């Protein structure tokens, strides 16, 4: 990247033709000011120096994990927290990272650089500050059966959101997974001779809709917190309906709107326009 920045500065310097300057000014990276390019180059140079400081001789030293995290801790304490003006929120994050580094400072391990990259997220994991987040997110239906058991011990203001409850997504109606004329039945009989592993996969895909129904009912049964149910009404040009069991239970739909809009036009008669020119319009232009 630094080589390309050098080429960019060189091209801008020796480009003297005004027409060409006008043309390339519409290219985003040629429209950047020289000072901004210099600032980015210095930042990349600093990043190179920091990386070299952390990773130099990584493969050759014993207990290289301990050495890496020792350098990281010193850098955060001295060069970041102690030497820069940081927002309180970011400083709080760094302090909690340092608390984690206290625990791994004496780790006695030596491994490859690839191993360090794959494990760094574990060693630097830090808990979110209380009140900032729920600390976890439920993704899809697979996590409902475990996470819902925590609902009785959570903050009473937490709302559990069960989303994407359309007939198609919950599997109450046949969903077109494949372009016509292909369908699920085609893949069940397509392979000859029949391979049992292939058939197991196809059956599992078809049965997943039943798991979604189970997870939804199980989650609502054992939920002890506030909850919200939602569905996506429109998918492109196709309009969808909420899960039919919810309709049978008599749940009423409420349209979601992030902002409220006034349904009546505001009176604008008090607006005055001064200095305007009167004239007529024909089909092509304004005539004073």
mmCIF file of C-alpha atoms in Angstrom, residues 47-266:
data_model
loop_
_atom_site.group_PDB
_atom_site.id
_atom_site.type_symbol
_atom_site.label_atom_id
_atom_site.label_comp_id
_atom_site.label_asym_id
_atom_site.label_seq_id
_atom_site.Cartn_x
_atom_site.Cartn_y
_atom_site.Cartn_z
ATOM 1 C CA UNK A 47 1.841 0.391 11.866
ATOM 2 C CA UNK A 48 4.805 -1.393 10.265
ATOM 3 C CA UNK A 49 7.056 -0.362 13.151
ATOM 4 C CA UNK A 50 4.524 -1.574 15.734
ATOM 5 C CA UNK A 51 4.097 -4.915 13.949
ATOM 6 C CA UNK A 52 7.860 -5.380 13.730
ATOM 7 C CA UNK A 53 8.179 -4.603 17.438
ATOM 8 C CA UNK A 54 5.528 -7.156 18.412
ATOM 9 C CA UNK A 55 6.397 -9.960 16.032
ATOM 10 C CA UNK A 56 10.176 -9.737 15.553
ATOM 11 C CA UNK A 57 11.872 -13.080 16.147
ATOM 12 C CA UNK A 58 8.500 -14.580 17.028
ATOM 13 C CA UNK A 59 9.292 -17.990 15.581
ATOM 14 C CA UNK A 60 12.803 -18.128 17.043
ATOM 15 C CA UNK A 61 12.179 -17.315 20.708
ATOM 16 C CA UNK A 62 10.995 -19.773 23.306
ATOM 17 C CA UNK A 63 7.872 -18.821 25.281
ATOM 18 C CA UNK A 64 6.977 -16.445 22.448
ATOM 19 C CA UNK A 65 3.349 -16.114 23.585
ATOM 20 C CA UNK A 66 4.486 -14.628 26.885
ATOM 21 C CA UNK A 67 6.879 -12.252 25.102
ATOM 22 C CA UNK A 68 4.184 -11.086 22.685
ATOM 23 C CA UNK A 69 1.612 -10.328 25.402
ATOM 24 C CA UNK A 70 4.238 -8.667 27.584
ATOM 25 C CA UNK A 71 5.063 -6.266 24.736
ATOM 26 C CA UNK A 72 1.368 -5.702 24.056
ATOM 27 C CA UNK A 73 0.673 -4.871 27.698
ATOM 28 C CA UNK A 74 3.570 -2.412 27.887
ATOM 29 C CA UNK A 75 2.483 -0.740 24.648
ATOM 30 C CA UNK A 76 -1.123 -0.279 25.805
ATOM 31 C CA UNK A 77 -0.069 1.042 29.211
ATOM 32 C CA UNK A 78 2.688 3.389 28.082
ATOM 33 C CA UNK A 79 2.023 4.471 24.503
ATOM 34 C CA UNK A 80 -1.767 4.406 24.401
ATOM 35 C CA UNK A 81 -3.369 4.865 27.815
ATOM 36 C CA UNK A 82 -0.604 6.976 29.307
ATOM 37 C CA UNK A 83 0.301 9.114 26.325
ATOM 38 C CA UNK A 84 -2.900 9.919 24.408
ATOM 39 C CA UNK A 85 -6.217 11.644 24.975
ATOM 40 C CA UNK A 86 -8.874 8.951 24.731
ATOM 41 C CA UNK A 87 -12.612 8.940 25.239
ATOM 42 C CA UNK A 88 -13.694 7.423 28.535
ATOM 43 C CA UNK A 89 -15.510 4.592 26.749
ATOM 44 C CA UNK A 90 -12.444 3.572 24.724
ATOM 45 C CA UNK A 91 -10.150 3.938 27.729
ATOM 46 C CA UNK A 92 -12.482 1.670 29.691
ATOM 47 C CA UNK A 93 -12.210 -0.978 26.970
ATOM 48 C CA UNK A 94 -8.411 -0.805 27.078
ATOM 49 C CA UNK A 95 -8.368 -1.107 30.867
ATOM 50 C CA UNK A 96 -10.450 -4.268 30.670
ATOM 51 C CA UNK A 97 -8.117 -5.670 28.003
ATOM 52 C CA UNK A 98 -5.215 -4.990 30.371
ATOM 53 C CA UNK A 99 -7.016 -6.896 33.103
ATOM 54 C CA UNK A 100 -7.177 -9.888 30.771
ATOM 55 C CA UNK A 101 -3.490 -9.483 29.969
ATOM 56 C CA UNK A 102 -2.708 -9.734 33.673
ATOM 57 C CA UNK A 103 -4.129 -13.258 33.554
ATOM 58 C CA UNK A 104 -2.176 -14.389 30.466
ATOM 59 C CA UNK A 105 1.081 -12.575 31.239
ATOM 60 C CA UNK A 106 2.714 -15.705 32.636
ATOM 61 C CA UNK A 107 1.536 -18.103 29.945
ATOM 62 C CA UNK A 108 4.302 -20.598 29.184
ATOM 63 C CA UNK A 109 3.801 -21.509 25.550
ATOM 64 C CA UNK A 110 5.685 -21.396 22.283
ATOM 65 C CA UNK A 111 3.897 -21.795 18.965
ATOM 66 C CA UNK A 112 3.691 -20.557 15.397
ATOM 67 C CA UNK A 113 2.504 -17.165 14.265
ATOM 68 C CA UNK A 114 -0.604 -18.822 12.760
ATOM 69 C CA UNK A 115 -1.413 -20.251 16.189
ATOM 70 C CA UNK A 116 -1.094 -16.798 17.734
ATOM 71 C CA UNK A 117 -3.518 -15.322 15.196
ATOM 72 C CA UNK A 118 -6.085 -18.051 15.770
ATOM 73 C CA UNK A 119 -5.960 -17.771 19.593
ATOM 74 C CA UNK A 120 -5.541 -14.020 20.068
ATOM 75 C CA UNK A 121 -9.305 -13.416 20.267
ATOM 76 C CA UNK A 122 -9.490 -15.861 23.202
ATOM 77 C CA UNK A 123 -6.718 -14.242 25.218
ATOM 78 C CA UNK A 124 -7.911 -10.681 24.561
ATOM 79 C CA UNK A 125 -11.583 -11.364 25.228
ATOM 80 C CA UNK A 126 -13.010 -8.949 27.781
ATOM 81 C CA UNK A 127 -16.471 -8.647 29.256
ATOM 82 C CA UNK A 128 -18.616 -5.736 28.161
ATOM 83 C CA UNK A 129 -19.087 -3.059 30.781
ATOM 84 C CA UNK A 130 -22.318 -3.685 32.734
ATOM 85 C CA UNK A 131 -25.243 -1.763 31.315
ATOM 86 C CA UNK A 132 -23.657 -1.349 27.891
ATOM 87 C CA UNK A 133 -24.926 -4.559 26.335
ATOM 88 C CA UNK A 134 -26.732 -7.824 26.981
ATOM 89 C CA UNK A 135 -23.349 -9.564 26.480
ATOM 90 C CA UNK A 136 -24.862 -12.031 24.046
ATOM 91 C CA UNK A 137 -27.018 -12.143 20.947
ATOM 92 C CA UNK A 138 -29.432 -14.910 19.976
ATOM 93 C CA UNK A 139 -28.793 -15.862 16.368
ATOM 94 C CA UNK A 140 -31.431 -17.848 14.523
ATOM 95 C CA UNK A 141 -33.433 -20.650 16.131
ATOM 96 C CA UNK A 142 -30.486 -22.881 17.130
ATOM 97 C CA UNK A 143 -29.650 -20.880 20.261
ATOM 98 C CA UNK A 144 -33.160 -20.466 21.627
ATOM 99 C CA UNK A 145 -33.255 -23.728 23.581
ATOM 100 C CA UNK A 146 -30.226 -22.732 25.681
ATOM 101 C CA UNK A 147 -30.452 -18.953 25.938
ATOM 102 C CA UNK A 148 -34.124 -18.860 26.886
ATOM 103 C CA UNK A 149 -33.317 -20.566 30.201
ATOM 104 C CA UNK A 150 -31.477 -17.392 31.256
ATOM 105 C CA UNK A 151 -34.590 -15.253 30.818
ATOM 106 C CA UNK A 152 -35.635 -15.505 34.481
ATOM 107 C CA UNK A 153 -32.301 -14.094 35.687
ATOM 108 C CA UNK A 154 -31.913 -11.181 33.268
ATOM 109 C CA UNK A 155 -32.562 -7.466 33.664
ATOM 110 C CA UNK A 156 -36.378 -6.975 33.722
ATOM 111 C CA UNK A 157 -36.026 -4.367 30.965
ATOM 112 C CA UNK A 158 -34.526 -6.868 28.513
ATOM 113 C CA UNK A 159 -36.870 -7.825 25.676
ATOM 114 C CA UNK A 160 -36.474 -11.136 23.868
ATOM 115 C CA UNK A 161 -37.109 -10.696 20.157
ATOM 116 C CA UNK A 162 -38.398 -13.639 18.127
ATOM 117 C CA UNK A 163 -38.024 -12.496 14.530
ATOM 118 C CA UNK A 164 -38.660 -13.773 10.983
ATOM 119 C CA UNK A 165 -41.873 -15.556 11.972
ATOM 120 C CA UNK A 166 -43.315 -15.830 8.467
ATOM 121 C CA UNK A 167 -45.073 -18.963 7.276
ATOM 122 C CA UNK A 168 -42.245 -19.571 4.816
ATOM 123 C CA UNK A 169 -39.348 -19.153 7.253
ATOM 124 C CA UNK A 170 -40.955 -21.243 9.982
ATOM 125 C CA UNK A 171 -41.763 -23.855 7.350
ATOM 126 C CA UNK A 172 -45.545 -23.882 7.587
ATOM 127 C CA UNK A 173 -45.852 -23.571 3.813
ATOM 128 C CA UNK A 174 -43.731 -24.927 1.003
ATOM 129 C CA UNK A 175 -40.847 -22.603 0.364
ATOM 130 C CA UNK A 176 -39.325 -22.385 -3.102
ATOM 131 C CA UNK A 177 -35.689 -23.163 -2.315
ATOM 132 C CA UNK A 178 -34.708 -23.885 -5.914
ATOM 133 C CA UNK A 179 -35.526 -22.310 -9.291
ATOM 134 C CA UNK A 180 -38.329 -23.910 -11.258
ATOM 135 C CA UNK A 181 -38.649 -26.757 -12.240
ATOM 136 C CA UNK A 182 -36.342 -28.053 -9.463
ATOM 137 C CA UNK A 183 -37.845 -28.869 -6.074
ATOM 138 C CA UNK A 184 -37.138 -30.934 -2.934
ATOM 139 C CA UNK A 185 -38.645 -34.088 -4.450
ATOM 140 C CA UNK A 186 -36.246 -33.875 -7.367
ATOM 141 C CA UNK A 187 -33.231 -34.097 -5.072
ATOM 142 C CA UNK A 188 -34.703 -37.055 -3.205
ATOM 143 C CA UNK A 189 -34.948 -39.209 -6.336
ATOM 144 C CA UNK A 190 -32.239 -37.665 -8.516
ATOM 145 C CA UNK A 191 -29.279 -39.800 -7.460
ATOM 146 C CA UNK A 192 -29.090 -43.323 -8.776
ATOM 147 C CA UNK A 193 -27.852 -45.506 -7.208
ATOM 148 C CA UNK A 194 -29.041 -43.976 -3.935
ATOM 149 C CA UNK A 195 -26.265 -42.847 -1.587
ATOM 150 C CA UNK A 196 -27.384 -42.955 2.052
ATOM 151 C CA UNK A 197 -25.211 -39.979 3.111
ATOM 152 C CA UNK A 198 -26.770 -37.847 0.390
ATOM 153 C CA UNK A 199 -30.278 -38.918 1.437
ATOM 154 C CA UNK A 200 -29.538 -38.152 5.106
ATOM 155 C CA UNK A 201 -28.476 -34.631 4.146
ATOM 156 C CA UNK A 202 -31.604 -34.047 2.044
ATOM 157 C CA UNK A 203 -33.877 -35.384 4.809
ATOM 158 C CA UNK A 204 -32.187 -33.194 7.421
ATOM 159 C CA UNK A 205 -32.715 -30.099 5.271
ATOM 160 C CA UNK A 206 -36.408 -30.954 4.906
ATOM 161 C CA UNK A 207 -36.822 -31.639 8.635
ATOM 162 C CA UNK A 208 -35.243 -28.356 9.703
ATOM 163 C CA UNK A 209 -38.634 -26.614 9.456
ATOM 164 C CA UNK A 210 -39.937 -28.894 12.218
ATOM 165 C CA UNK A 211 -37.034 -27.879 14.463
ATOM 166 C CA UNK A 212 -37.894 -24.209 13.926
ATOM 167 C CA UNK A 213 -41.456 -24.802 15.074
ATOM 168 C CA UNK A 214 -40.244 -26.710 18.133
ATOM 169 C CA UNK A 215 -37.710 -23.984 19.025
ATOM 170 C CA UNK A 216 -40.342 -21.248 18.757
ATOM 171 C CA UNK A 217 -42.912 -23.041 20.942
ATOM 172 C CA UNK A 218 -40.246 -24.161 23.426
ATOM 173 C CA UNK A 219 -38.832 -20.627 23.630
ATOM 174 C CA UNK A 220 -42.210 -19.028 24.273
ATOM 175 C CA UNK A 221 -43.117 -21.694 26.844
ATOM 176 C CA UNK A 222 -39.977 -21.231 28.974
ATOM 177 C CA UNK A 223 -39.487 -17.503 28.467
ATOM 178 C CA UNK A 224 -39.770 -15.523 31.736
ATOM 179 C CA UNK A 225 -38.965 -12.084 30.307
ATOM 180 C CA UNK A 226 -40.704 -9.580 28.078
ATOM 181 C CA UNK A 227 -40.766 -10.598 24.442
ATOM 182 C CA UNK A 228 -41.576 -9.306 20.986
ATOM 183 C CA UNK A 229 -42.753 -11.210 17.908
ATOM 184 C CA UNK A 230 -42.125 -9.915 14.397
ATOM 185 C CA UNK A 231 -42.215 -10.997 10.798
ATOM 186 C CA UNK A 232 -41.002 -9.555 7.497
ATOM 187 C CA UNK A 233 -44.055 -8.611 5.501
ATOM 188 C CA UNK A 234 -42.464 -8.009 2.117
ATOM 189 C CA UNK A 235 -39.723 -9.904 0.282
ATOM 190 C CA UNK A 236 -39.136 -8.074 -2.979
ATOM 191 C CA UNK A 237 -42.502 -8.030 -4.753
ATOM 192 C CA UNK A 238 -43.863 -10.874 -2.667
ATOM 193 C CA UNK A 239 -46.066 -10.185 0.340
ATOM 194 C CA UNK A 240 -45.839 -12.694 3.194
ATOM 195 C CA UNK A 241 -47.988 -13.607 6.168
ATOM 196 C CA UNK A 242 -47.092 -14.250 9.831
ATOM 197 C CA UNK A 243 -46.919 -17.843 11.084
ATOM 198 C CA UNK A 244 -50.449 -19.229 10.856
ATOM 199 C CA UNK A 245 -50.545 -20.407 14.505
ATOM 200 C CA UNK A 246 -50.038 -16.817 15.635
ATOM 201 C CA UNK A 247 -52.981 -15.766 13.462
ATOM 202 C CA UNK A 248 -55.140 -18.548 14.947
ATOM 203 C CA UNK A 249 -54.314 -17.299 18.448
ATOM 204 C CA UNK A 250 -55.696 -13.915 17.425
ATOM 205 C CA UNK A 251 -52.505 -11.844 17.592
ATOM 206 C CA UNK A 252 -53.006 -8.464 15.960
ATOM 207 C CA UNK A 253 -50.411 -7.036 13.615
ATOM 208 C CA UNK A 254 -48.866 -3.641 14.332
ATOM 209 C CA UNK A 255 -46.953 -1.875 11.599
ATOM 210 C CA UNK A 256 -43.387 -1.078 12.569
ATOM 211 C CA UNK A 257 -42.250 2.499 11.969
ATOM 212 C CA UNK A 258 -38.999 3.972 13.257
ATOM 213 C CA UNK A 259 -40.378 7.512 12.922
ATOM 214 C CA UNK A 260 -43.898 8.901 13.223
ATOM 215 C CA UNK A 261 -45.167 10.991 10.360
ATOM 216 C CA UNK A 262 -47.924 13.540 10.518
ATOM 217 C CA UNK A 263 -50.955 12.535 8.469
ATOM 218 C CA UNK A 264 -52.060 16.118 7.815
ATOM 219 C CA UNK A 265 -50.345 18.837 5.861
ATOM 220 C CA UNK A 266 -48.922 21.630 7.966
#
